[in-house]
mmCIF file of C-alpha atoms in Angstrom:
data_model
loop_
_atom_site.group_PDB
_atom_site.id
_atom_site.type_symbol
_atom_site.label_atom_id
_atom_site.label_comp_id
_atom_site.label_asym_id
_atom_site.label_seq_id
_atom_site.Cartn_x
_atom_site.Cartn_y
_atom_site.Cartn_z
ATOM 1 C CA MET I 391 -29.887 -13.368 -0.619
ATOM 2 C CA ILE I 392 -28.156 -11.359 -3.328
ATOM 3 C CA THR I 393 -30.024 -9.952 -6.309
ATOM 4 C CA ALA I 394 -29.414 -10.307 -10.035
ATOM 5 C CA GLU I 395 -28.310 -6.659 -10.034
ATOM 6 C CA GLN I 396 -25.593 -7.387 -7.442
ATOM 7 C CA LEU I 397 -24.328 -10.308 -9.521
ATOM 8 C CA LYS I 398 -24.230 -8.131 -12.649
ATOM 9 C CA ALA I 399 -22.369 -5.388 -10.761
ATOM 10 C CA LEU I 400 -19.595 -7.838 -9.780
ATOM 11 C CA GLN I 401 -19.352 -9.162 -13.324
ATOM 12 C CA ASP I 402 -18.962 -5.606 -14.613
ATOM 13 C CA ARG I 403 -16.174 -4.922 -12.089
ATOM 14 C CA VAL I 404 -14.301 -8.037 -13.229
ATOM 15 C CA GLU I 405 -14.555 -6.873 -16.851
ATOM 16 C CA GLN I 406 -13.239 -3.447 -15.859
ATOM 17 C CA LEU I 407 -10.289 -5.071 -14.060
ATOM 18 C CA HIS I 408 -9.522 -7.104 -17.193
ATOM 19 C CA ARG I 409 -9.347 -3.815 -19.098
ATOM 20 C CA TYR I 410 -7.499 -1.755 -16.449
ATOM 21 C CA LEU I 411 -4.885 -4.462 -15.872
ATOM 22 C CA ASP I 412 -4.567 -5.239 -19.591
ATOM 23 C CA ILE I 413 -4.510 -8.960 -18.858
ATOM 24 C CA GLU I 414 -4.066 -9.908 -22.532
ATOM 25 C CA ALA I 415 -0.862 -7.852 -22.808
ATOM 26 C CA LYS I 416 0.435 -9.105 -19.445
ATOM 27 C CA THR I 417 -0.127 -12.718 -20.510
ATOM 28 C CA MET I 418 1.869 -12.192 -23.713
ATOM 29 C CA GLN I 419 4.616 -10.359 -21.813
ATOM 30 C CA LEU I 420 4.817 -13.154 -19.233
ATOM 31 C CA ALA I 421 5.378 -15.754 -21.944
ATOM 32 C CA GLU I 422 8.192 -13.642 -23.424
ATOM 33 C CA GLU I 423 9.842 -12.988 -20.045
ATOM 34 C CA GLN I 424 9.699 -16.685 -19.116
ATOM 35 C CA ILE I 425 11.539 -17.591 -22.342
ATOM 36 C CA ARG I 426 14.409 -15.319 -21.243
ATOM 37 C CA THR I 427 14.772 -17.266 -17.988
ATOM 38 C CA GLN I 428 15.446 -20.471 -19.959
ATOM 39 C CA ASP I 429 18.704 -19.147 -21.426
ATOM 40 C CA PRO I 430 21.603 -21.433 -20.265
ATOM 41 C CA SER I 431 23.607 -18.362 -19.205
ATOM 42 C CA PHE I 432 20.647 -16.806 -17.368
ATOM 43 C CA TRP I 433 22.177 -17.108 -13.877
ATOM 44 C CA ASP I 434 25.668 -15.930 -14.901
ATOM 45 C CA ASP I 435 24.650 -12.424 -13.870
ATOM 46 C CA ARG I 436 22.860 -13.170 -10.609
ATOM 47 C CA ALA I 437 21.645 -9.624 -9.896
ATOM 48 C CA ARG I 438 20.143 -9.297 -13.360
ATOM 49 C CA ALA I 439 18.607 -12.776 -13.104
ATOM 50 C CA GLU I 440 16.959 -11.986 -9.781
ATOM 51 C CA GLU I 441 15.498 -8.793 -11.240
ATOM 52 C CA GLN I 442 14.131 -10.807 -14.167
ATOM 53 C CA MET I 443 12.550 -13.365 -11.795
ATOM 54 C CA LYS I 444 11.024 -10.508 -9.824
ATOM 55 C CA LEU I 445 9.438 -9.213 -13.041
ATOM 56 C CA VAL I 446 8.081 -12.679 -13.900
ATOM 57 C CA LYS I 447 6.602 -13.200 -10.447
ATOM 58 C CA GLY I 448 5.018 -9.746 -10.529
ATOM 59 C CA LEU I 449 3.272 -10.513 -13.822
ATOM 60 C CA GLU I 450 2.147 -13.897 -12.493
ATOM 61 C CA LYS I 451 0.601 -12.280 -9.424
ATOM 62 C CA TRP I 452 -1.498 -9.871 -11.500
ATOM 63 C CA ILE I 453 -2.641 -12.590 -13.903
ATOM 64 C CA ASN I 454 -3.393 -15.121 -11.146
ATOM 65 C CA GLY I 455 -5.176 -12.465 -9.116
ATOM 66 C CA TYR I 456 -7.433 -11.690 -12.052
ATOM 67 C CA LYS I 457 -8.036 -15.398 -12.758
ATOM 68 C CA GLU I 458 -9.064 -15.911 -9.124
ATOM 69 C CA ALA I 459 -11.505 -12.970 -9.204
ATOM 70 C CA LYS I 460 -12.973 -14.209 -12.518
ATOM 71 C CA SER I 461 -13.251 -17.781 -11.221
ATOM 72 C CA MET I 462 -14.967 -16.653 -7.999
ATOM 73 C CA THR I 463 -17.460 -14.574 -9.996
ATOM 74 C CA ASP I 464 -18.188 -17.498 -12.346
ATOM 75 C CA GLU I 465 -18.779 -19.736 -9.324
ATOM 76 C CA LEU I 466 -21.166 -17.134 -7.919
ATOM 77 C CA GLN I 467 -23.121 -17.097 -11.172
ATOM 78 C CA LEU I 468 -23.439 -20.905 -11.056
ATOM 79 C CA ALA I 469 -24.552 -20.809 -7.434
ATOM 80 C CA PHE I 470 -27.120 -18.157 -8.300
ATOM 81 C CA GLU I 471 -28.511 -20.354 -11.082
ATOM 82 C CA PHE I 472 -28.431 -23.510 -8.936
ATOM 83 C CA TYR I 473 -30.402 -21.705 -6.240
ATOM 84 C CA LYS I 474 -33.276 -21.257 -8.691
ATOM 85 C CA ASP I 475 -33.335 -25.056 -9.107
ATOM 86 C CA GLU I 476 -33.067 -25.490 -5.296
ATOM 87 C CA MET I 477 -29.676 -27.216 -5.659
ATOM 88 C CA VAL I 478 -27.896 -24.853 -3.245
ATOM 89 C CA THR I 479 -29.043 -22.865 -0.228
ATOM 90 C CA GLU I 480 -29.396 -19.111 0.144
ATOM 91 C CA GLU I 481 -26.510 -19.141 2.623
ATOM 92 C CA GLU I 482 -24.223 -20.847 0.088
ATOM 93 C CA VAL I 483 -25.020 -18.200 -2.524
ATOM 94 C CA ASP I 484 -24.268 -15.416 -0.044
ATOM 95 C CA GLU I 485 -20.980 -17.093 0.912
ATOM 96 C CA ALA I 486 -20.007 -17.314 -2.775
ATOM 97 C CA TYR I 487 -20.856 -13.612 -3.144
ATOM 98 C CA THR I 488 -18.646 -12.695 -0.182
ATOM 99 C CA ARG I 489 -15.704 -14.688 -1.612
ATOM 100 C CA ALA I 490 -16.062 -13.096 -5.045
ATOM 101 C CA LEU I 491 -16.438 -9.580 -3.632
ATOM 102 C CA THR I 492 -13.366 -9.973 -1.403
ATOM 103 C CA SER I 493 -11.266 -11.258 -4.300
ATOM 104 C CA ILE I 494 -12.338 -8.359 -6.544
ATOM 105 C CA GLU I 495 -11.792 -5.712 -3.849
ATOM 106 C CA ASP I 496 -8.306 -7.051 -3.068
ATOM 107 C CA LEU I 497 -7.330 -6.771 -6.730
ATOM 108 C CA GLU I 498 -8.884 -3.305 -7.059
ATOM 109 C CA LEU I 499 -6.888 -2.081 -4.070
ATOM 110 C CA LYS I 500 -3.637 -3.444 -5.481
ATOM 111 C CA ASN I 501 -4.451 -1.767 -8.778
ATOM 112 C CA MET I 502 -4.507 1.574 -6.950
ATOM 113 C CA LEU I 503 -0.874 1.082 -5.890
ATOM 114 C CA ARG I 504 0.816 2.026 -9.146
ATOM 115 C CA GLN I 505 3.781 4.089 -7.956
ATOM 116 C CA GLU I 506 7.260 2.555 -8.089
ATOM 117 C CA GLU I 507 7.635 2.628 -4.318
ATOM 118 C CA ASP I 508 4.256 1.001 -3.627
ATOM 119 C CA ALA I 509 5.548 -2.448 -4.590
ATOM 120 C CA MET I 510 8.484 -2.252 -2.148
ATOM 121 C CA SER I 511 9.011 -3.604 1.328
ATOM 122 C CA CYS I 512 9.149 -0.962 4.052
ATOM 123 C CA VAL I 513 10.753 0.248 7.260
ATOM 124 C CA VAL I 514 8.487 1.104 10.190
ATOM 125 C CA LYS I 515 9.759 3.297 13.025
ATOM 126 C CA ILE I 516 7.682 3.981 16.140
ATOM 127 C CA ASN I 517 8.614 6.648 18.714
ATOM 128 C CA SER I 518 6.807 7.098 22.013
ATOM 129 C CA GLY I 519 5.612 10.620 22.719
ATOM 130 C CA ALA I 520 5.783 12.641 25.917
ATOM 131 C CA GLY I 521 4.136 10.960 28.879
ATOM 132 C CA GLY I 522 6.665 8.503 30.270
ATOM 133 C CA THR I 523 5.579 4.935 30.949
ATOM 134 C CA GLU I 524 2.067 5.348 29.567
ATOM 135 C CA ALA I 525 3.358 6.629 26.199
ATOM 136 C CA GLN I 526 6.051 3.961 26.080
ATOM 137 C CA ASP I 527 3.459 1.263 26.731
ATOM 138 C CA TRP I 528 1.350 2.699 23.898
ATOM 139 C CA ALA I 529 4.332 2.535 21.516
ATOM 140 C CA SER I 530 4.818 -1.155 22.351
ATOM 141 C CA MET I 531 1.113 -1.806 21.709
ATOM 142 C CA LEU I 532 1.417 -0.226 18.268
ATOM 143 C CA MET I 533 4.500 -2.331 17.546
ATOM 144 C CA ARG I 534 2.539 -5.478 18.429
ATOM 145 C CA MET I 535 -0.369 -4.323 16.235
ATOM 146 C CA TYR I 536 1.838 -3.933 13.163
ATOM 147 C CA LEU I 537 3.726 -7.168 13.786
ATOM 148 C CA ARG I 538 0.385 -8.999 14.018
ATOM 149 C CA TYR I 539 -0.777 -7.332 10.790
ATOM 150 C CA ALA I 540 2.431 -8.367 9.034
ATOM 151 C CA GLU I 541 2.137 -11.947 10.281
ATOM 152 C CA ALA I 542 -1.494 -12.218 9.108
ATOM 153 C CA ASN I 543 -0.512 -10.981 5.637
ATOM 154 C CA GLY I 544 2.502 -13.228 5.213
ATOM 155 C CA TYR I 545 5.123 -10.503 5.552
ATOM 156 C CA LYS I 546 8.531 -11.147 7.074
ATOM 157 C CA THR I 547 9.523 -8.782 9.901
ATOM 158 C CA THR I 548 12.988 -8.056 11.278
ATOM 159 C CA ILE I 549 13.634 -5.748 14.237
ATOM 160 C CA ALA I 550 16.657 -3.585 13.447
ATOM 161 C CA ASN I 551 16.711 -1.555 16.660
ATOM 162 C CA LEU I 552 14.661 -1.509 19.855
ATOM 163 C CA GLN I 553 15.056 0.580 23.015
ATOM 164 C CA ASP I 554 13.052 -0.582 26.016
ATOM 165 C CA GLY I 555 11.105 1.852 28.168
ATOM 166 C CA ASP I 556 12.232 2.790 31.662
ATOM 167 C CA GLU I 557 9.569 0.701 33.416
ATOM 168 C CA ALA I 558 7.448 -0.827 30.653
ATOM 169 C CA GLY I 559 6.912 -0.575 26.914
ATOM 170 C CA ILE I 560 9.438 0.858 24.465
ATOM 171 C CA LYS I 561 10.967 4.238 23.739
ATOM 172 C CA THR I 562 11.547 3.491 20.064
ATOM 173 C CA VAL I 563 11.659 0.599 17.625
ATOM 174 C CA THR I 564 12.661 0.243 13.989
ATOM 175 C CA PHE I 565 11.687 -2.877 12.058
ATOM 176 C CA GLU I 566 11.568 -3.981 8.452
ATOM 177 C CA VAL I 567 8.454 -5.435 6.833
ATOM 178 C CA GLU I 568 9.414 -7.455 3.765
ATOM 179 C CA GLY I 569 6.910 -8.563 1.159
ATOM 180 C CA ASP I 570 5.010 -7.529 -1.947
ATOM 181 C CA MET I 571 3.403 -4.074 -1.609
ATOM 182 C CA ALA I 572 4.184 -3.760 2.099
ATOM 183 C CA TYR I 573 4.928 -0.050 1.663
ATOM 184 C CA GLY I 574 1.900 0.500 -0.561
ATOM 185 C CA PHE I 575 -0.413 -0.681 2.196
ATOM 186 C CA LEU I 576 1.420 0.515 5.321
ATOM 187 C CA LYS I 577 2.135 4.044 4.041
ATOM 188 C CA SER I 578 -1.357 4.811 5.353
ATOM 189 C CA GLU I 579 0.042 4.544 8.902
ATOM 190 C CA ASN I 580 2.378 7.564 8.683
ATOM 191 C CA GLY I 581 1.539 10.071 11.410
ATOM 192 C CA VAL I 582 0.645 10.490 15.080
ATOM 193 C CA HIS I 583 -1.518 7.866 16.794
ATOM 194 C CA ARG I 584 -3.496 8.935 19.878
ATOM 195 C CA LEU I 585 -4.563 6.641 22.720
ATOM 196 C CA VAL I 586 -7.246 7.512 25.277
ATOM 197 C CA ARG I 587 -7.778 5.075 28.145
ATOM 198 C CA VAL I 588 -7.893 4.634 31.892
ATOM 199 C CA SER I 589 -4.216 4.107 32.524
ATOM 200 C CA PRO I 590 -3.090 1.031 34.492
ATOM 201 C CA TYR I 591 -0.073 3.106 35.498
ATOM 202 C CA ASN I 592 -2.153 5.832 37.166
ATOM 203 C CA ALA I 593 -2.982 5.157 40.822
ATOM 204 C CA GLN I 594 -6.068 7.399 40.678
ATOM 205 C CA GLY I 595 -7.488 5.471 37.717
ATOM 206 C CA LYS I 596 -7.711 8.619 35.609
ATOM 207 C CA ARG I 597 -8.367 8.706 31.905
ATOM 208 C CA MET I 598 -5.143 9.625 30.129
ATOM 209 C CA THR I 599 -4.132 10.566 26.600
ATOM 210 C CA SER I 600 -0.901 9.304 25.048
ATOM 211 C CA PHE I 601 0.736 9.781 21.690
ATOM 212 C CA ALA I 602 3.153 7.835 19.524
ATOM 213 C CA SER I 603 4.487 8.690 16.084
ATOM 214 C CA VAL I 604 4.773 6.183 13.264
ATOM 215 C CA PHE I 605 7.091 6.657 10.282
ATOM 216 C CA VAL I 606 6.894 4.338 7.271
ATOM 217 C CA THR I 607 9.497 4.533 4.504
ATOM 218 C CA PRO I 608 10.124 2.320 1.447
ATOM 219 C CA LEU I 609 12.881 -0.251 1.914
ATOM 220 C CA VAL I 610 15.130 0.107 -1.112
ATOM 221 C CA ASP I 611 17.033 -2.775 -2.680
ATOM 222 C CA ASP I 612 20.023 -2.896 -5.008
ATOM 223 C CA THR I 613 17.874 -2.089 -8.038
ATOM 224 C CA ILE I 614 17.135 1.417 -6.711
ATOM 225 C CA GLU I 615 19.921 3.949 -7.220
ATOM 226 C CA VAL I 616 20.418 6.268 -4.249
ATOM 227 C CA TYR I 617 23.516 8.437 -3.916
ATOM 228 C CA VAL I 618 25.219 8.383 -0.519
ATOM 229 C CA ASP I 619 28.172 10.761 -0.005
ATOM 230 C CA PRO I 620 30.870 8.702 1.818
ATOM 231 C CA SER I 621 32.501 11.870 3.167
ATOM 232 C CA LYS I 622 29.368 12.689 5.192
ATOM 233 C CA ILE I 623 29.274 9.352 7.048
ATOM 234 C CA SER I 624 30.663 8.672 10.513
ATOM 235 C CA TRP I 625 30.255 5.624 12.746
ATOM 236 C CA ASP I 626 29.926 5.017 16.485
ATOM 237 C CA LEU I 627 30.189 1.553 18.000
ATOM 238 C CA PHE I 628 28.457 0.381 21.170
ATOM 239 C CA ARG I 629 27.579 -2.771 23.026
ATOM 240 C CA SER I 630 24.235 -4.292 22.092
ATOM 241 C CA GLY I 631 21.837 -4.575 25.017
ATOM 242 C CA GLY I 632 19.113 -7.079 25.849
ATOM 243 C CA ALA I 633 18.898 -10.781 26.522
ATOM 244 C CA GLY I 634 21.220 -13.058 24.582
ATOM 245 C CA GLY I 635 24.357 -15.126 24.610
ATOM 246 C CA GLN I 636 27.904 -14.358 25.671
ATOM 247 C CA ASN I 637 28.397 -11.826 22.891
ATOM 248 C CA VAL I 638 25.766 -9.442 24.277
ATOM 249 C CA ASN I 639 27.071 -6.518 26.362
ATOM 250 C CA LYS I 640 30.699 -7.644 25.905
ATOM 251 C CA VAL I 641 31.534 -6.906 22.276
ATOM 252 C CA GLU I 642 30.776 -3.668 20.440
ATOM 253 C CA THR I 643 28.518 -5.113 17.730
ATOM 254 C CA GLY I 644 25.908 -2.325 17.777
ATOM 255 C CA VAL I 645 26.480 0.462 15.252
ATOM 256 C CA ARG I 646 25.305 4.053 15.114
ATOM 257 C CA LEU I 647 25.497 5.688 11.689
ATOM 258 C CA ARG I 648 25.615 9.480 11.468
ATOM 259 C CA TYR I 649 25.010 11.086 8.086
ATOM 260 C CA GLN I 650 25.303 14.829 7.539
ATOM 261 C CA TYR I 651 22.473 15.364 5.076
ATOM 262 C CA VAL I 652 22.383 18.583 3.059
ATOM 263 C CA ASP I 653 19.111 19.474 1.401
ATOM 264 C CA PRO I 654 19.988 20.060 -2.266
ATOM 265 C CA ASP I 655 17.231 22.672 -2.636
ATOM 266 C CA THR I 656 17.588 24.755 0.534
ATOM 267 C CA GLY I 657 21.160 23.982 1.601
ATOM 268 C CA GLU I 658 19.955 23.205 5.132
ATOM 269 C CA GLU I 659 22.019 20.636 7.039
ATOM 270 C CA GLU I 660 20.580 17.875 9.183
ATOM 271 C CA GLU I 661 22.098 14.856 10.886
ATOM 272 C CA ILE I 662 20.415 11.540 10.104
ATOM 273 C CA LEU I 663 20.989 9.089 12.931
ATOM 274 C CA ILE I 664 20.465 5.341 12.476
ATOM 275 C CA GLU I 665 21.142 2.647 15.059
ATOM 276 C CA ASN I 666 21.289 -1.049 14.254
ATOM 277 C CA THR I 667 21.636 -3.916 16.727
ATOM 278 C CA GLU I 668 19.923 -6.647 14.728
ATOM 279 C CA SER I 669 22.949 -8.912 14.288
ATOM 280 C CA ARG I 670 25.693 -10.199 16.577
ATOM 281 C CA LYS I 671 28.152 -9.249 13.828
ATOM 282 C CA GLN I 672 29.250 -5.650 13.476
ATOM 283 C CA LEU I 673 29.742 -5.913 9.681
ATOM 284 C CA GLU I 674 26.154 -7.097 9.162
ATOM 285 C CA ASN I 675 24.842 -4.265 11.342
ATOM 286 C CA ARG I 676 26.870 -1.782 9.290
ATOM 287 C CA GLU I 677 25.459 -3.149 6.037
ATOM 288 C CA ASN I 678 21.906 -2.998 7.318
ATOM 289 C CA ALA I 679 22.380 0.536 8.689
ATOM 290 C CA MET I 680 23.534 1.600 5.222
ATOM 291 C CA ARG I 681 20.456 0.033 3.680
ATOM 292 C CA LEU I 682 18.245 1.925 6.142
ATOM 293 C CA LEU I 683 20.104 5.151 5.306
ATOM 294 C CA ARG I 684 19.515 4.612 1.581
ATOM 295 C CA SER I 685 15.839 3.995 2.341
ATOM 296 C CA GLN I 686 15.579 7.268 4.257
ATOM 297 C CA LEU I 687 17.309 9.248 1.503
ATOM 298 C CA TYR I 688 15.012 7.676 -1.079
ATOM 299 C CA ASP I 689 11.985 8.566 1.031
ATOM 300 C CA ARG I 690 13.092 12.199 1.301
ATOM 301 C CA GLU I 691 13.261 12.456 -2.458
ATOM 302 C CA LEU I 692 9.891 10.730 -2.657
ATOM 303 C CA GLN I 693 8.291 13.239 -0.270
ATOM 304 C CA LYS I 694 9.666 16.107 -2.353
ATOM 305 C CA ARG I 695 8.051 14.631 -5.429
ATOM 306 C CA LYS I 696 4.763 14.261 -3.571
ATOM 307 C CA ALA I 697 4.950 17.848 -2.338
ATOM 308 C CA ALA I 698 5.563 19.095 -5.870
ATOM 309 C CA GLN I 699 2.657 17.015 -7.145
ATOM 310 C CA ALA I 700 0.424 18.360 -4.354
ATOM 311 C CA LYS I 701 1.101 21.907 -5.521
ATOM 312 C CA ILE I 702 0.092 20.965 -9.041
ATOM 313 C CA GLU I 703 -3.050 19.236 -7.810
ATOM 314 C CA ALA I 704 -3.969 21.918 -5.278
ATOM 315 C CA GLY I 705 -7.623 20.993 -5.481
ATOM 316 C CA LYS I 706 -7.035 17.581 -3.990
ATOM 317 C CA LYS I 707 -7.347 16.935 -0.274
ATOM 318 C CA LYS I 708 -4.029 17.315 1.504
ATOM 319 C CA ILE I 709 -2.417 14.546 3.513
ATOM 320 C CA GLU I 710 -0.580 16.002 6.506
ATOM 321 C CA TRP I 711 1.946 13.276 7.263
ATOM 322 C CA GLY I 712 3.012 14.650 10.604
ATOM 323 C CA SER I 713 -0.459 15.278 12.000
ATOM 324 C CA GLN I 714 -2.643 13.180 14.261
ATOM 325 C CA ILE I 715 -4.213 10.593 12.004
ATOM 326 C CA ARG I 716 -6.072 8.203 14.287
ATOM 327 C CA SER I 717 -7.595 8.016 17.773
ATOM 328 C CA TYR I 718 -7.956 4.818 19.782
ATOM 329 C CA VAL I 719 -10.490 5.415 22.571
ATOM 330 C CA PHE I 720 -10.560 2.223 24.617
ATOM 331 C CA ASP I 721 -13.332 3.124 27.098
ATOM 332 C CA ASP I 722 -15.748 4.125 24.326
ATOM 333 C CA ARG I 723 -14.820 1.064 22.235
ATOM 334 C CA ARG I 724 -13.940 3.205 19.230
ATOM 335 C CA VAL I 725 -11.031 3.611 16.829
ATOM 336 C CA LYS I 726 -11.427 6.452 14.313
ATOM 337 C CA ASP I 727 -9.256 7.654 11.442
ATOM 338 C CA HIS I 728 -9.484 11.435 11.184
ATOM 339 C CA ARG I 729 -8.473 11.561 7.514
ATOM 340 C CA THR I 730 -11.176 9.262 6.153
ATOM 341 C CA ASN I 731 -13.660 9.182 9.088
ATOM 342 C CA PHE I 732 -13.549 5.376 8.931
ATOM 343 C CA GLN I 733 -14.162 3.941 12.391
ATOM 344 C CA THR I 734 -14.823 0.643 14.141
ATOM 345 C CA SER I 735 -15.899 -0.541 17.582
ATOM 346 C CA ASP I 736 -13.690 -3.659 17.350
ATOM 347 C CA VAL I 737 -10.871 -2.203 19.431
ATOM 348 C CA ASN I 738 -9.451 -5.611 20.355
ATOM 349 C CA GLY I 739 -9.426 -6.689 16.726
ATOM 350 C CA VAL I 740 -7.580 -3.527 15.677
ATOM 351 C CA MET I 741 -4.946 -3.996 18.368
ATOM 352 C CA ASP I 742 -4.532 -7.580 17.131
ATOM 353 C CA GLY I 743 -3.576 -6.248 13.699
ATOM 354 C CA LYS I 744 -6.926 -6.065 11.938
ATOM 355 C CA ILE I 745 -6.333 -2.673 10.311
ATOM 356 C CA ASP I 746 -7.330 -3.607 6.750
ATOM 357 C CA GLY I 747 -10.471 -1.457 6.947
ATOM 358 C CA PHE I 748 -8.414 1.651 7.745
ATOM 359 C CA ILE I 749 -5.921 0.872 4.977
ATOM 360 C CA LYS I 750 -8.674 0.301 2.422
ATOM 361 C CA ALA I 751 -10.484 3.530 3.359
ATOM 362 C CA TYR I 752 -7.218 5.468 3.046
ATOM 363 C CA LEU I 753 -6.382 4.018 -0.364
ATOM 364 C CA MET I 754 -9.904 4.578 -1.658
ATOM 365 C CA GLU I 755 -9.606 8.270 -0.771
ATOM 366 C CA PHE I 756 -5.959 9.076 -1.436
ATOM 367 C CA ALA I 757 -4.483 6.516 -3.834
ATOM 368 C CA GLU I 758 -3.940 7.327 -7.498
ATOM 369 C CA ASN I 759 -6.911 6.461 -9.675
ATOM 370 C CA PRO I 760 -6.355 3.912 -12.453
ATOM 371 C CA GLU I 761 -5.699 5.566 -15.802
#
C-alpha cells in the first residue's frame, strides 16, 4: 500500500511537468495553429499544410499526455481517499499508483528528448561481426528484437536492404522505423552488442562470444535541408534476390548508390555505399536510397555538433558510440548495459523487444536536462 508521501511526490512531479512543458502556452498556441488549418486555401500548398498538421499533432500529444498524467494522479488521490472509507481495496490503490507513475515517467522521458532530431523517425542498420554463422545468427536475433520493439510501440518498419547469411542469420540489414520520437528512443542502441552463449552451431557445445554492430541515424524528411552534391553520386544496378514473384532475379530493380563524401573540415574522402532492394520498381528504390543518403549526411553533421558540444562540456561522461555497449549472456540469464550498469535477468523478454528499461536508463543518464 502506498503512503501519503508517495502520493504527494507524484502530485509534485505532475506540477513540475505542467511548468516544464508550459501547458498554458501550448494550449493557446494549439488554438491559434488550429485556426490556420481552417483557411479555405490551406491545402493549396500541400507540403506546407502537412508541416502545419505535424505541428498541431505535436502540440496535441504534449497536451494530451499531460492531461492523462494529471487525470491518473487525480484518480489515484480519489482511490487513496476511498481506501480510508473501505470503498476500494489496497490492491486497487496500488494499481492506480502504478498507472499514474507509468504515465508520468513516460511524459518525463519524452520531455528529455528536446533536440530537433529526437522527434524524427530513424534508420537502423545491423552488421554481423567476425565469427561466421554464429555472428550472423546473432545479427538476425537483434533484428527481430528491434522489430518486436517497434511493433509493441506502434512504429511502422520497412526493410530497405537485407543480405542473408551463408548458412543462417543475416550478414547485414537496414530498416526504417517510422513514428514519433523513434530516433530519440532508439539512439540509445548505437554501438556494439555482445552475445555469450553455448552455440547451437558448435559441435563441441562450447560457449562462444559473438558481436554485431548497430547504427541508428535520424530519418530526414523534406522539411530538413541537406545538401547532396549531384556530381559525387554514381549508381549501380543489380537484380534483387530473395523470394518473390516473376520480377525477382530477372529485372535489375536493386540499386546501389555510391557517394564520394568529402569531410568539409579535414578534406578526407570517403565513399558512402547504400543498397536498396525494398521495391520492385527501380525508381522507388532510387528515391529511397537518396533519402537514406540524406539521412546519413544529416547524421554526420549531427555527430560533429555532438562532438563539439562534448568538448565544451568536458566534465560530462562521454558516450563512445563505437564501443561495446551491452552484453547478452544467455547461460547466466543476464543482459547488462555497460554505460549505465542497468541489467535484467529477463533475457527472453529482452530478445522479444522489451528494451524499455535500457532506453530509460540511458536517457536518464545522458539525455539533456529540461531547462
